[in-house]
mmCIF file of C-alpha atoms and ligand atoms in Angstrom:
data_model
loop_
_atom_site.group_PDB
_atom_site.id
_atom_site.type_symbol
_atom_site.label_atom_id
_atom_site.label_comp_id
_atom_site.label_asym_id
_atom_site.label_seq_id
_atom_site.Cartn_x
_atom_site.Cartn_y
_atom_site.Cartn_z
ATOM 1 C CA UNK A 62 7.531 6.303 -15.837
ATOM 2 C CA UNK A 63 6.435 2.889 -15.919
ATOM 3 C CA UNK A 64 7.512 -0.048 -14.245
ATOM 4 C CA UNK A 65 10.051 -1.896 -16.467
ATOM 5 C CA UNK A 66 13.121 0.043 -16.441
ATOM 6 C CA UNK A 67 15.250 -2.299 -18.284
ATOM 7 C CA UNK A 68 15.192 -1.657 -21.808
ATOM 8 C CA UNK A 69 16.751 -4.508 -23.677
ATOM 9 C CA UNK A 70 19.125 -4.237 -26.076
ATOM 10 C CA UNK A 71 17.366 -3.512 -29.706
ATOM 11 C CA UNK A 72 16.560 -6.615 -31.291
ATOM 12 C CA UNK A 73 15.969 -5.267 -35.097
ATOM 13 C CA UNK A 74 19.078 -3.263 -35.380
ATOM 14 C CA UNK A 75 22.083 -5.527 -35.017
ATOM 15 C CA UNK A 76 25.278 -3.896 -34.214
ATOM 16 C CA UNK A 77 27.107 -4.320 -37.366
ATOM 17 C CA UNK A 78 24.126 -1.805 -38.326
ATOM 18 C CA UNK A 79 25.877 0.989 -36.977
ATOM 19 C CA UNK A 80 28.239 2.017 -39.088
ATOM 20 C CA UNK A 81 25.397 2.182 -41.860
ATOM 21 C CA UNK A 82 23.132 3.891 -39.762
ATOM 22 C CA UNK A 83 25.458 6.685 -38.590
ATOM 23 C CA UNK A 84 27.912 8.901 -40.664
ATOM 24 C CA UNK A 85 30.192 9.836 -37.550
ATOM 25 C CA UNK A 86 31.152 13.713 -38.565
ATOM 26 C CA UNK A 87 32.663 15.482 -35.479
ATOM 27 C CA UNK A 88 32.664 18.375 -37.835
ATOM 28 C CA UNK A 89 35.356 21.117 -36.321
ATOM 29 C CA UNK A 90 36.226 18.863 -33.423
ATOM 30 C CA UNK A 91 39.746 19.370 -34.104
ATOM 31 C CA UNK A 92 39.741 23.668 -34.152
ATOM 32 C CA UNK A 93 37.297 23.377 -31.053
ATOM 33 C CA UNK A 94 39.823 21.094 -29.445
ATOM 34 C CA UNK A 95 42.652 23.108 -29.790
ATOM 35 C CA UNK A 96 40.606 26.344 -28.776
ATOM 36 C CA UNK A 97 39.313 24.402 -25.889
ATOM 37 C CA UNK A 98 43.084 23.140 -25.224
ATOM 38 C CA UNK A 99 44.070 26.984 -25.233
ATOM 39 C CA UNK A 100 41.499 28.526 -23.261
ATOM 40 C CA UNK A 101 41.642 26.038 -19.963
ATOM 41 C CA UNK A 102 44.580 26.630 -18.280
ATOM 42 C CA UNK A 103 43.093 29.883 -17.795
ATOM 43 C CA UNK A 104 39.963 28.410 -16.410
ATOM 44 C CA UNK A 105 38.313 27.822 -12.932
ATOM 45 C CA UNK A 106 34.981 25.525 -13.668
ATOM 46 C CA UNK A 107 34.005 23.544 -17.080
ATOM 47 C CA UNK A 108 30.350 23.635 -17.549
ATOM 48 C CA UNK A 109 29.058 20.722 -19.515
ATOM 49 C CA UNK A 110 25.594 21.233 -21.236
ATOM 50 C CA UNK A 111 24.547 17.751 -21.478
ATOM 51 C CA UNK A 112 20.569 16.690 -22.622
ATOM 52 C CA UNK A 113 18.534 15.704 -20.035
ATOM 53 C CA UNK A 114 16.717 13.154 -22.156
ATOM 54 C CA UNK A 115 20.571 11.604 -22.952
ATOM 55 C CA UNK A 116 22.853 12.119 -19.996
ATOM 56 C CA UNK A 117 24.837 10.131 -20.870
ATOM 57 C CA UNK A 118 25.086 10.062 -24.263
ATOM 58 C CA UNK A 119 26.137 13.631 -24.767
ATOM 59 C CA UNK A 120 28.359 14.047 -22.177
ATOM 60 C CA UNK A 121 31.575 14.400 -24.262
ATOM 61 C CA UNK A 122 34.532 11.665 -23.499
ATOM 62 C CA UNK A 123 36.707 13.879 -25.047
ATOM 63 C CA UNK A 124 36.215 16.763 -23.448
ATOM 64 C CA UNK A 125 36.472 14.597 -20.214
ATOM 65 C CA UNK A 126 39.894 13.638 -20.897
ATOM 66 C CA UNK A 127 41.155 17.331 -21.559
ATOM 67 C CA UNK A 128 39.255 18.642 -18.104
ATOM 68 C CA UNK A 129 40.097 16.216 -15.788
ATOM 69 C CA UNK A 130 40.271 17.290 -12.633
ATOM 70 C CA UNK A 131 38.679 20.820 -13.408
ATOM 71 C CA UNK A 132 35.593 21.474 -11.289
ATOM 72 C CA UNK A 133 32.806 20.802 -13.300
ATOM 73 C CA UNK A 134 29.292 21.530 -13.518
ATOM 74 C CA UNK A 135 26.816 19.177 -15.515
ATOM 75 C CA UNK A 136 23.539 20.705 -16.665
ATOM 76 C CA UNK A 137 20.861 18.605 -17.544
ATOM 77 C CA UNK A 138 19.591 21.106 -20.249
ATOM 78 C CA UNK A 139 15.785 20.765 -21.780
ATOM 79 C CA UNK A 140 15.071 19.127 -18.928
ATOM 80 C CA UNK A 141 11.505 20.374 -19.878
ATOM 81 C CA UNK A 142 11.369 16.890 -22.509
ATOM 82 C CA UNK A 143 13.002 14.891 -19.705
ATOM 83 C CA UNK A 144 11.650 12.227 -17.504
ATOM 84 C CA UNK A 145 11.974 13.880 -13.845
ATOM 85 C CA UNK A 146 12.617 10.696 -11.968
ATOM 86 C CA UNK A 147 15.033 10.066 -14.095
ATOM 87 C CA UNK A 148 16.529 13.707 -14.198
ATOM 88 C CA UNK A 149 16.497 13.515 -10.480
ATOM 89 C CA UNK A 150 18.753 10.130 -10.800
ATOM 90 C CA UNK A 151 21.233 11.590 -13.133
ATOM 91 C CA UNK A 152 21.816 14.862 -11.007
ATOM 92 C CA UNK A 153 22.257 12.447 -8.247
ATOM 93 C CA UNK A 154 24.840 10.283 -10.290
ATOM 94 C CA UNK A 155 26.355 13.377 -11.634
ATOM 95 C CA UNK A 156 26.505 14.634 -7.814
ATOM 96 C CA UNK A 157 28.242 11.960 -6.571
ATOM 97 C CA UNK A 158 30.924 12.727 -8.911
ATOM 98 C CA UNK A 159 34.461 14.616 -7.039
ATOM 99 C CA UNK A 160 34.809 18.417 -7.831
ATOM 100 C CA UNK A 161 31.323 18.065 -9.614
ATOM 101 C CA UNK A 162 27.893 19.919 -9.238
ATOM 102 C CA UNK A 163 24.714 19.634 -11.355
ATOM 103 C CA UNK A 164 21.633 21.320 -11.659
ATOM 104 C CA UNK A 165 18.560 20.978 -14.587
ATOM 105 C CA UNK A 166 17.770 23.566 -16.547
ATOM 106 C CA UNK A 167 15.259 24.465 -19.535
ATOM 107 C CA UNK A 168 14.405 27.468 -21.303
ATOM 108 C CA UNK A 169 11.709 28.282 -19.854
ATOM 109 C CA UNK A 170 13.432 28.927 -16.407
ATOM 110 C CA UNK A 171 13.495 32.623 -15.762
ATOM 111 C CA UNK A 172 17.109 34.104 -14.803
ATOM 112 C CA UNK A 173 19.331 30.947 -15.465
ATOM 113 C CA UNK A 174 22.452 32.919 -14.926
ATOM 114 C CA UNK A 175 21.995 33.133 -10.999
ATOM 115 C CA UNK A 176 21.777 29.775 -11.064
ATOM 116 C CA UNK A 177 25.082 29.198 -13.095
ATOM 117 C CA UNK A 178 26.623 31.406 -11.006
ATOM 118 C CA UNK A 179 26.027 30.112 -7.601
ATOM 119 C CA UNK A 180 26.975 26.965 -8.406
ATOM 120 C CA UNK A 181 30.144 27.420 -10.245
ATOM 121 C CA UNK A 182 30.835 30.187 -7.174
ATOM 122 C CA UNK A 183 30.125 26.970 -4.895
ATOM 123 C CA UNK A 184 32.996 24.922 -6.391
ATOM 124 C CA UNK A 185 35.768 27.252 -6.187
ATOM 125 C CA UNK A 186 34.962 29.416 -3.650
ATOM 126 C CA UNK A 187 38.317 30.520 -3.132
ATOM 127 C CA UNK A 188 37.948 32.610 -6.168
ATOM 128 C CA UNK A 189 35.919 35.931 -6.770
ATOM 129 C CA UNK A 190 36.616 39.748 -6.196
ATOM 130 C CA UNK A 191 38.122 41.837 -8.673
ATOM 131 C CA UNK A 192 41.338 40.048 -8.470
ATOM 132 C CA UNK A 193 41.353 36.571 -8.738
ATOM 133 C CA UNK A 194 37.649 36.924 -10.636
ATOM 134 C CA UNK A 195 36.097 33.472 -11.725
ATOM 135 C CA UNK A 196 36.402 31.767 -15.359
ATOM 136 C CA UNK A 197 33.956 29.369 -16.615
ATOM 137 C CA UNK A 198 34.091 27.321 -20.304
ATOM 138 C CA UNK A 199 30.950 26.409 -21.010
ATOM 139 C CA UNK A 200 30.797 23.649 -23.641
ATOM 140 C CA UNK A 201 28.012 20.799 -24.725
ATOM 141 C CA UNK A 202 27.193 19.036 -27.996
ATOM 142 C CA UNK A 203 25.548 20.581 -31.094
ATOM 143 C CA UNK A 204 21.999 21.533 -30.599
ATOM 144 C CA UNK A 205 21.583 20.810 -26.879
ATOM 145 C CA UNK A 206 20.780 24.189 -26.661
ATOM 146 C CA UNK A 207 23.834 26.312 -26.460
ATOM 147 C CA UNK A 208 22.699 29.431 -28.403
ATOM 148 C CA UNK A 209 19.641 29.281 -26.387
ATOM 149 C CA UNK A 210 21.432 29.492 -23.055
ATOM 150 C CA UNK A 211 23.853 31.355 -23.782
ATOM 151 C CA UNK A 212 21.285 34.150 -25.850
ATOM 152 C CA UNK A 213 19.305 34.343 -22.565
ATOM 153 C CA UNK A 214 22.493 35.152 -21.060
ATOM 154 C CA UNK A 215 23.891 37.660 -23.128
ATOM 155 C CA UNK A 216 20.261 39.130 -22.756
ATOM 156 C CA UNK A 217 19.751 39.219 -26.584
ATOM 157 C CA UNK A 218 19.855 37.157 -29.875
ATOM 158 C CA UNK A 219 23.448 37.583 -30.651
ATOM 159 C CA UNK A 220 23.899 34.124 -31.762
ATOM 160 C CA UNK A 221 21.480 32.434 -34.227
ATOM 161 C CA UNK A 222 19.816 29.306 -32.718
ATOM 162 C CA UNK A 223 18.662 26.504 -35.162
ATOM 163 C CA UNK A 224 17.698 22.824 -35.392
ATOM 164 C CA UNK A 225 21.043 22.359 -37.971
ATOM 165 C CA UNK A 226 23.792 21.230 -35.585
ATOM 166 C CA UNK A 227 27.113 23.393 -35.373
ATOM 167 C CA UNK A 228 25.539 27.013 -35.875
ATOM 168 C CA UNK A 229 27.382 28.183 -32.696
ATOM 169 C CA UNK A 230 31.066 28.822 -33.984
ATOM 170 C CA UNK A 231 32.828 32.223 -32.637
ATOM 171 C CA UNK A 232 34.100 31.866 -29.205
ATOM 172 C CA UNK A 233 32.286 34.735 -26.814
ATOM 173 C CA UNK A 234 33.379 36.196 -23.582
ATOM 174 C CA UNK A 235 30.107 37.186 -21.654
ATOM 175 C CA UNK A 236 30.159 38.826 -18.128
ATOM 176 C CA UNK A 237 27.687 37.545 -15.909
ATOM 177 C CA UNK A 238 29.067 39.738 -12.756
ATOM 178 C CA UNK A 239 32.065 42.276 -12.317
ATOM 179 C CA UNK A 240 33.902 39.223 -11.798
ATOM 180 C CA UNK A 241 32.697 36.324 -13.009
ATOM 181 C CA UNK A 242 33.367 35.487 -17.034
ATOM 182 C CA UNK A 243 31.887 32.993 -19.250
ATOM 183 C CA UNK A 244 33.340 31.682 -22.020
ATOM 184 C CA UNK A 245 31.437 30.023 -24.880
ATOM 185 C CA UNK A 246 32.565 27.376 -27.120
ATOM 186 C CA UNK A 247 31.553 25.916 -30.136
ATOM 187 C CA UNK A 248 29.304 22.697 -30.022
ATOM 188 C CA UNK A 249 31.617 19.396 -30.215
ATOM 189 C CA UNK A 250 31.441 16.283 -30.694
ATOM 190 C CA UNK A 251 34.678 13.666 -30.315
ATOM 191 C CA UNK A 252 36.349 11.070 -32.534
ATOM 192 C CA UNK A 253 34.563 7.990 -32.785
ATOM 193 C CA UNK A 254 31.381 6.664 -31.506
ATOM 194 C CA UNK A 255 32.388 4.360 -29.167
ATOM 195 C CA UNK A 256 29.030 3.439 -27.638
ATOM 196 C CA UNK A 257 26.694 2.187 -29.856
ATOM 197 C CA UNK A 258 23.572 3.075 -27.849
ATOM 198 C CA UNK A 259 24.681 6.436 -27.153
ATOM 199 C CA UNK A 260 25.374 7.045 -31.208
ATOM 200 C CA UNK A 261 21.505 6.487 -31.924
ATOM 201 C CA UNK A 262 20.319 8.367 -29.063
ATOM 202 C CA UNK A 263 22.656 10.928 -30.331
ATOM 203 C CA UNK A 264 21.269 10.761 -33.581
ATOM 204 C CA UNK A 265 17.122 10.633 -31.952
ATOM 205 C CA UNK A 266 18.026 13.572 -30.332
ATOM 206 C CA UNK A 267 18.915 15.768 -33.091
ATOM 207 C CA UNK A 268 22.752 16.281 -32.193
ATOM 208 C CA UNK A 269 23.644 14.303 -35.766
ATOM 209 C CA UNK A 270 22.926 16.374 -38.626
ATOM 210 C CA UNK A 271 19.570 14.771 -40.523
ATOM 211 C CA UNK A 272 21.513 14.069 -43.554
ATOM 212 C CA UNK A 273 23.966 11.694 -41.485
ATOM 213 C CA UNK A 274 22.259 8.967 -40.084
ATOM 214 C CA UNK A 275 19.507 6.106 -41.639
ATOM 215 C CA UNK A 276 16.260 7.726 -39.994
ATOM 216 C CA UNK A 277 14.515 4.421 -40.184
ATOM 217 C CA UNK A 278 17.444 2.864 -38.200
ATOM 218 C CA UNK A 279 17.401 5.290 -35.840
ATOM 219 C CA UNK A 280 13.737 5.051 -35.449
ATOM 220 C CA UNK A 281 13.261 1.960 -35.199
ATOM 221 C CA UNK A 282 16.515 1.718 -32.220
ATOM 222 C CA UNK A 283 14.257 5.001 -30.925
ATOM 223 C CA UNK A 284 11.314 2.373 -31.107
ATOM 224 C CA UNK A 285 13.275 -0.338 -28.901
ATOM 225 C CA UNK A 286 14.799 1.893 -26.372
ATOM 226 C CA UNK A 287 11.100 3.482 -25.236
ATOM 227 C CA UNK A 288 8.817 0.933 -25.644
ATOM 228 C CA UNK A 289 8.826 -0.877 -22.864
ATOM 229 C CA UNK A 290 9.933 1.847 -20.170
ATOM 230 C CA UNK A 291 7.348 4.211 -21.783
ATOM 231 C CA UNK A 292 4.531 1.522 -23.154
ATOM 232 C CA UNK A 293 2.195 3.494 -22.044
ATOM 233 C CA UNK A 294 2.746 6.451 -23.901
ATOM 234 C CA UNK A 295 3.452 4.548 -27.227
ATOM 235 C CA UNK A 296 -0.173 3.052 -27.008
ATOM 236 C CA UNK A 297 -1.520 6.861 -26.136
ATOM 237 C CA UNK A 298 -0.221 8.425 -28.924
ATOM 238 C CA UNK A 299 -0.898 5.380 -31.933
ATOM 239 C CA UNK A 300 -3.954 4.021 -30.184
ATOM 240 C CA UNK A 301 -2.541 0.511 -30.428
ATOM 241 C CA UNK A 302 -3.587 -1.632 -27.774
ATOM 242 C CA UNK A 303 -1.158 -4.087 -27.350
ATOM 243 C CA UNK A 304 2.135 -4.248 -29.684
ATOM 244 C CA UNK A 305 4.318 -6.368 -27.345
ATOM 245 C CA UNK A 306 4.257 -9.177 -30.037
ATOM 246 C CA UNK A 307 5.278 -6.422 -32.721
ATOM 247 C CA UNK A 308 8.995 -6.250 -33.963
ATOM 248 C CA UNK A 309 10.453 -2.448 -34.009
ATOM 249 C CA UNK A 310 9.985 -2.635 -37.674
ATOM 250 C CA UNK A 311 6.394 -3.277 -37.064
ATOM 251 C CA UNK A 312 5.897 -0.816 -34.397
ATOM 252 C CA UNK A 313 7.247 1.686 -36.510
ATOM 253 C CA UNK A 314 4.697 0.715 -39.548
ATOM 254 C CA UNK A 315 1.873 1.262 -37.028
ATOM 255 C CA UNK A 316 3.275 4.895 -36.451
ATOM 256 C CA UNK A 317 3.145 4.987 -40.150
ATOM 257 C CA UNK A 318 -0.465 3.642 -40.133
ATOM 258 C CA UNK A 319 -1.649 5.808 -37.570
ATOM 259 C CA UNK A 320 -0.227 9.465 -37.783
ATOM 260 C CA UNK A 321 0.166 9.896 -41.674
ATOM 261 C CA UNK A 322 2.107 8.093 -43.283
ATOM 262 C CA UNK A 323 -0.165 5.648 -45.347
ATOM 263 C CA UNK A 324 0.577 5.672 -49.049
ATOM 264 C CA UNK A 325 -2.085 5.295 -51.843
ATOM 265 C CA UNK A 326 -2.897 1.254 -51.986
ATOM 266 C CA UNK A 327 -2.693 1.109 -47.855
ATOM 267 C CA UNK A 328 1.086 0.219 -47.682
ATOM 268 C CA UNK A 329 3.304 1.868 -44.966
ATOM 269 C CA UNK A 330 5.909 4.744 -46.084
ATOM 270 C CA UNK A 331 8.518 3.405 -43.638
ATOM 271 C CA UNK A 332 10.870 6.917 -44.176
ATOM 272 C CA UNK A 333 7.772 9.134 -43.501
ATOM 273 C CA UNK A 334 6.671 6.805 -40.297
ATOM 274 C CA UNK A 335 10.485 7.537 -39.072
ATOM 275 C CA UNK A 336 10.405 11.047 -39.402
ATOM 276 C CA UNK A 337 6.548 10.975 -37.355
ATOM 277 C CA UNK A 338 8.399 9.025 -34.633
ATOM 278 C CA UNK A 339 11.443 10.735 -34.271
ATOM 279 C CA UNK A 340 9.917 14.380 -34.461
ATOM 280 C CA UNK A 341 7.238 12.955 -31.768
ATOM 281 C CA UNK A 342 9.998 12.320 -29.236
ATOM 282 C CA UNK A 343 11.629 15.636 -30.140
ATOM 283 C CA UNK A 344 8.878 17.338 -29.774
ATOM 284 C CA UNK A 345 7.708 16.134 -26.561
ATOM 285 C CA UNK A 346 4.788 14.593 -28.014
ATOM 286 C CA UNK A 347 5.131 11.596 -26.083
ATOM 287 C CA UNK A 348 5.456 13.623 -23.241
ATOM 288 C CA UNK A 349 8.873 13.839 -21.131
ATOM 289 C CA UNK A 350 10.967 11.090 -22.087
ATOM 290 C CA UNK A 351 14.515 9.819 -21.230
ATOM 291 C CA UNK A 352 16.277 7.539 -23.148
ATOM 292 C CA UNK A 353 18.684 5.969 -20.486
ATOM 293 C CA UNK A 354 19.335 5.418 -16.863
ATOM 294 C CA UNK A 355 22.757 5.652 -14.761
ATOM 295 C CA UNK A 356 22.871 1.793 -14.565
ATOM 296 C CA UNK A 357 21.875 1.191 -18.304
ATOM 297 C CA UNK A 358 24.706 4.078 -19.448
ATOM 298 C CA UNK A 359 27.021 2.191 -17.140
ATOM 299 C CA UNK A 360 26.671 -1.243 -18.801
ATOM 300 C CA UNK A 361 26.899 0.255 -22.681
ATOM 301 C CA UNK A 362 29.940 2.223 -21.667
ATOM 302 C CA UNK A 363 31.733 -0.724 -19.845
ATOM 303 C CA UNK A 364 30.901 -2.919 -23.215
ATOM 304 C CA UNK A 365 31.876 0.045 -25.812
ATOM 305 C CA UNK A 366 35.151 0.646 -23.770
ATOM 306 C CA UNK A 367 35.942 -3.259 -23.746
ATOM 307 C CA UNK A 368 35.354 -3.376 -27.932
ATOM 308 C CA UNK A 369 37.482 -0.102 -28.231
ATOM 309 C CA UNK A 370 40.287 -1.709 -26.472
ATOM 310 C CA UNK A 371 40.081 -4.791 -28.830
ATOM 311 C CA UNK A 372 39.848 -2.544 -31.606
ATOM 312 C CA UNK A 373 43.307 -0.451 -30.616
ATOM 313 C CA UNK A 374 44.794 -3.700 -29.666
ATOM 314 C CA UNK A 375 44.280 -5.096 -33.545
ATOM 315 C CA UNK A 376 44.880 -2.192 -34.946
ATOM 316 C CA UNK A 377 48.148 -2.296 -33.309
ATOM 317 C CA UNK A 378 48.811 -6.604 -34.008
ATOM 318 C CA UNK A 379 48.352 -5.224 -37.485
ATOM 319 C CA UNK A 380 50.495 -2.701 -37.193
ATOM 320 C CA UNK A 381 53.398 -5.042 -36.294
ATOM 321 C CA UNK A 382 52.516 -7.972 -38.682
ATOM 322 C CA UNK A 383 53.523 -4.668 -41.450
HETATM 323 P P1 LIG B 117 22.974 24.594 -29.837
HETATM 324 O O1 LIG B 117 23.428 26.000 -29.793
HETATM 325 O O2 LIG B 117 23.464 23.815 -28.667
HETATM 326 O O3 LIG B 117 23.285 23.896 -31.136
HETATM 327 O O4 LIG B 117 21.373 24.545 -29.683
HETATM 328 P P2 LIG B 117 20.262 25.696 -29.894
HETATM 329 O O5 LIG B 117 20.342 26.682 -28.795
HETATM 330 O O6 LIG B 117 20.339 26.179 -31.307
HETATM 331 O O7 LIG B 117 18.931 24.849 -29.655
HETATM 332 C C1 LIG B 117 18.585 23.757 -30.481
HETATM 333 C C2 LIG B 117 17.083 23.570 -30.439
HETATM 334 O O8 LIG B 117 16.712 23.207 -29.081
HETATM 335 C C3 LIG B 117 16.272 24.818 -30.752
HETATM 336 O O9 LIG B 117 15.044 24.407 -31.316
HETATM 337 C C4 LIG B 117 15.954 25.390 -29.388
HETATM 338 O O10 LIG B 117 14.812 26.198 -29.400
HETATM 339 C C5 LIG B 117 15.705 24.119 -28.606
HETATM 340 N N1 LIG B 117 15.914 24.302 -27.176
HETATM 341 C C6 LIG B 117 16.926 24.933 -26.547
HETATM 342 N N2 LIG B 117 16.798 24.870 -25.217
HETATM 343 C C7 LIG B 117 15.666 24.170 -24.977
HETATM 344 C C8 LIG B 117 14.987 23.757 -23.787
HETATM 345 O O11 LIG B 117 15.420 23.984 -22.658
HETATM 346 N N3 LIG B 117 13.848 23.026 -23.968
HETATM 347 C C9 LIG B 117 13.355 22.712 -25.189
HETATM 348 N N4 LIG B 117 12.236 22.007 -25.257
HETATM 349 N N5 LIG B 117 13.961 23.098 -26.337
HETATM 350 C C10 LIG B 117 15.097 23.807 -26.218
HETATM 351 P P3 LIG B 117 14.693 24.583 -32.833
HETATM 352 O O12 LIG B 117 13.288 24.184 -33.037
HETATM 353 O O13 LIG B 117 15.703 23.833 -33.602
HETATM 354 O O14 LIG B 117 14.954 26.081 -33.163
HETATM 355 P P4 LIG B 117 14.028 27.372 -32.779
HETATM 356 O O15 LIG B 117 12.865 27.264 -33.685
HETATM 357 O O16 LIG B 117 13.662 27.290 -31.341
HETATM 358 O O17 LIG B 117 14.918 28.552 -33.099
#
């Protein structure tokens, strides 16, 4: 990581952008809701997948709301494509959270169930034996690697994993002890995107499906959000010396220009220059990358949470003017 950690706010992509940028489809929020509804009063400890690179982001206010109070554990999954300074601030924020644990994880970590189970052992130790055996939900958003986990778990490919969000749909009960059950739900998302940051690093991340979102606008608010905390890396992988003085939409043309995406007569193919950028940060190609700190996540949510409650508060001076 490099020194400047504060990433201003993106300067090409103005907020009213949003809403163009990003088709908000929470898919089969409402039949995971109720299944999730059903399922917890039966249920000792709420794991939250959440993406390492995203933290905040994909942690899921909805799903917040419903498990209040439930011991939780967060894990900072594909924490392999993560920043680890910044991993290790999240599990501390995460930490300092009541009733909460968190640990990272990534595939490649051999036996992640003995991890899972310590931990979620650790905040109800009350419960365990034969009797009184321990219940865990596990949840996340689509594609933070769910299937993956929870395929390592089961010890076999029973669930198909893919880069298409939502392929995770049948709830499964898997057994990691005599008396310890998981429970596996499918990926959701919730209502509304109420932070605007958090929607495009939603949509970098891969948990929107591609045909949703404006690539170039989610590139280019990609662009903004790494290019000063991760300069460095930027001028690695494009060889550009210095693009301080470049706009996102020029930064991106540069990708353009230098990975591939030239077009006969030298100009820039601005959709094919989005797609280079956002498969390099999913890919890892700028090496491990996270999109937002503690502090920064803070600050959006206090500002999304203020225009929501404007929002209801119209909606319902409307209301009454009817
Ligand atoms: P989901 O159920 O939550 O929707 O996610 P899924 O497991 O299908 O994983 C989504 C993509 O993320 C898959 O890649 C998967 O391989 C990848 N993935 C899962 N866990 C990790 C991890 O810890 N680190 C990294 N780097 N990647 C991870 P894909 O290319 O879309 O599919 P595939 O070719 O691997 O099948």
């Amino acid at each position: 990581m490099t020194e400047n950690a504060g990433v201003p706010p993106s300067s090409d992509v103005p907020e009213s952008f949003l809403q163009m940028a990003i088709q908000w489809f929470p898919g089969h929020m409402h039949t995971t809701r109720k299944a999730i509804a059903e399922r917890l009063p039966d249920i000792d400890v709420v794991i939250e997948l959440l993406d390492a690179r995203l933290p905040g982001s994909s942690a899921n206010s909805l799903l917040a709301e419903m498990t209040q109070g439930k011991p939780a554990l967060k894990v900072l999954n594909k924490q392999d494509l993560a920043d680890p300074e910044l991993t290790d601030a999240w599990l501390a924020h995460y930490r300092a959270q009541p009733g909460t644990r968190a640990i990272g994880l990534d595939a490649s970590v051999a036996g992640p169930a003995k991890a899972l189970v310590a931990e979620c052992r650790a905040l109800v130790p009350k419960r365990g034996g034969m009797v009184k055996p321990v219940r865990v939900l596990i949840c996340g958003i689509p594609n933070v690697g769910k299937s993956t986990l929870v395929n390592t778990l089961n010890g076999q490919r029973a669930a198909k994993t893919g880069d298409e969000p939502g392929i995770t749909k049948m709830e499964q009960k898997i057994v990691l002890a005599s008396d310890f059950y998981l429970f596996d739900t499918p990926g959701m998302l919730w209502p509304r995107i109420l932070i605007e940051e958090g929607g495009y690093n939603l949509a970098a991340s891969g948990a929107i499906g591609r045909n949703a979102y404006d690539e170039e606008l989610v590139a280019m608010a990609l662009l903004s959000r790494v290019r000063h905390r991760y300069a460095d890396r930027i001028t690695a992988r494009y060889r550009t010396a210095d693009f301080t003085a470049m706009t996102d939409e020029e930064l991106l043309a540069e990708v353009g220009r230098k990975r591939g995406g030239l077009m006969p007569g030298g100009r820039v193919n601005m959709q094919k220059a989005a797609e280079i950028a956002l498969n390099d940060f999913r890919s890892g190609a700028w090496g491990r990358v996270t999109l937002e700190t503690p502090d920064e996540f803070a600050a959006w949510w206090a500002t999304g949470m203020a225009a929501e409650a404007q929002r209801l508060e119209k909606k319902s001076a409307d209301r009454k003017k009817r």
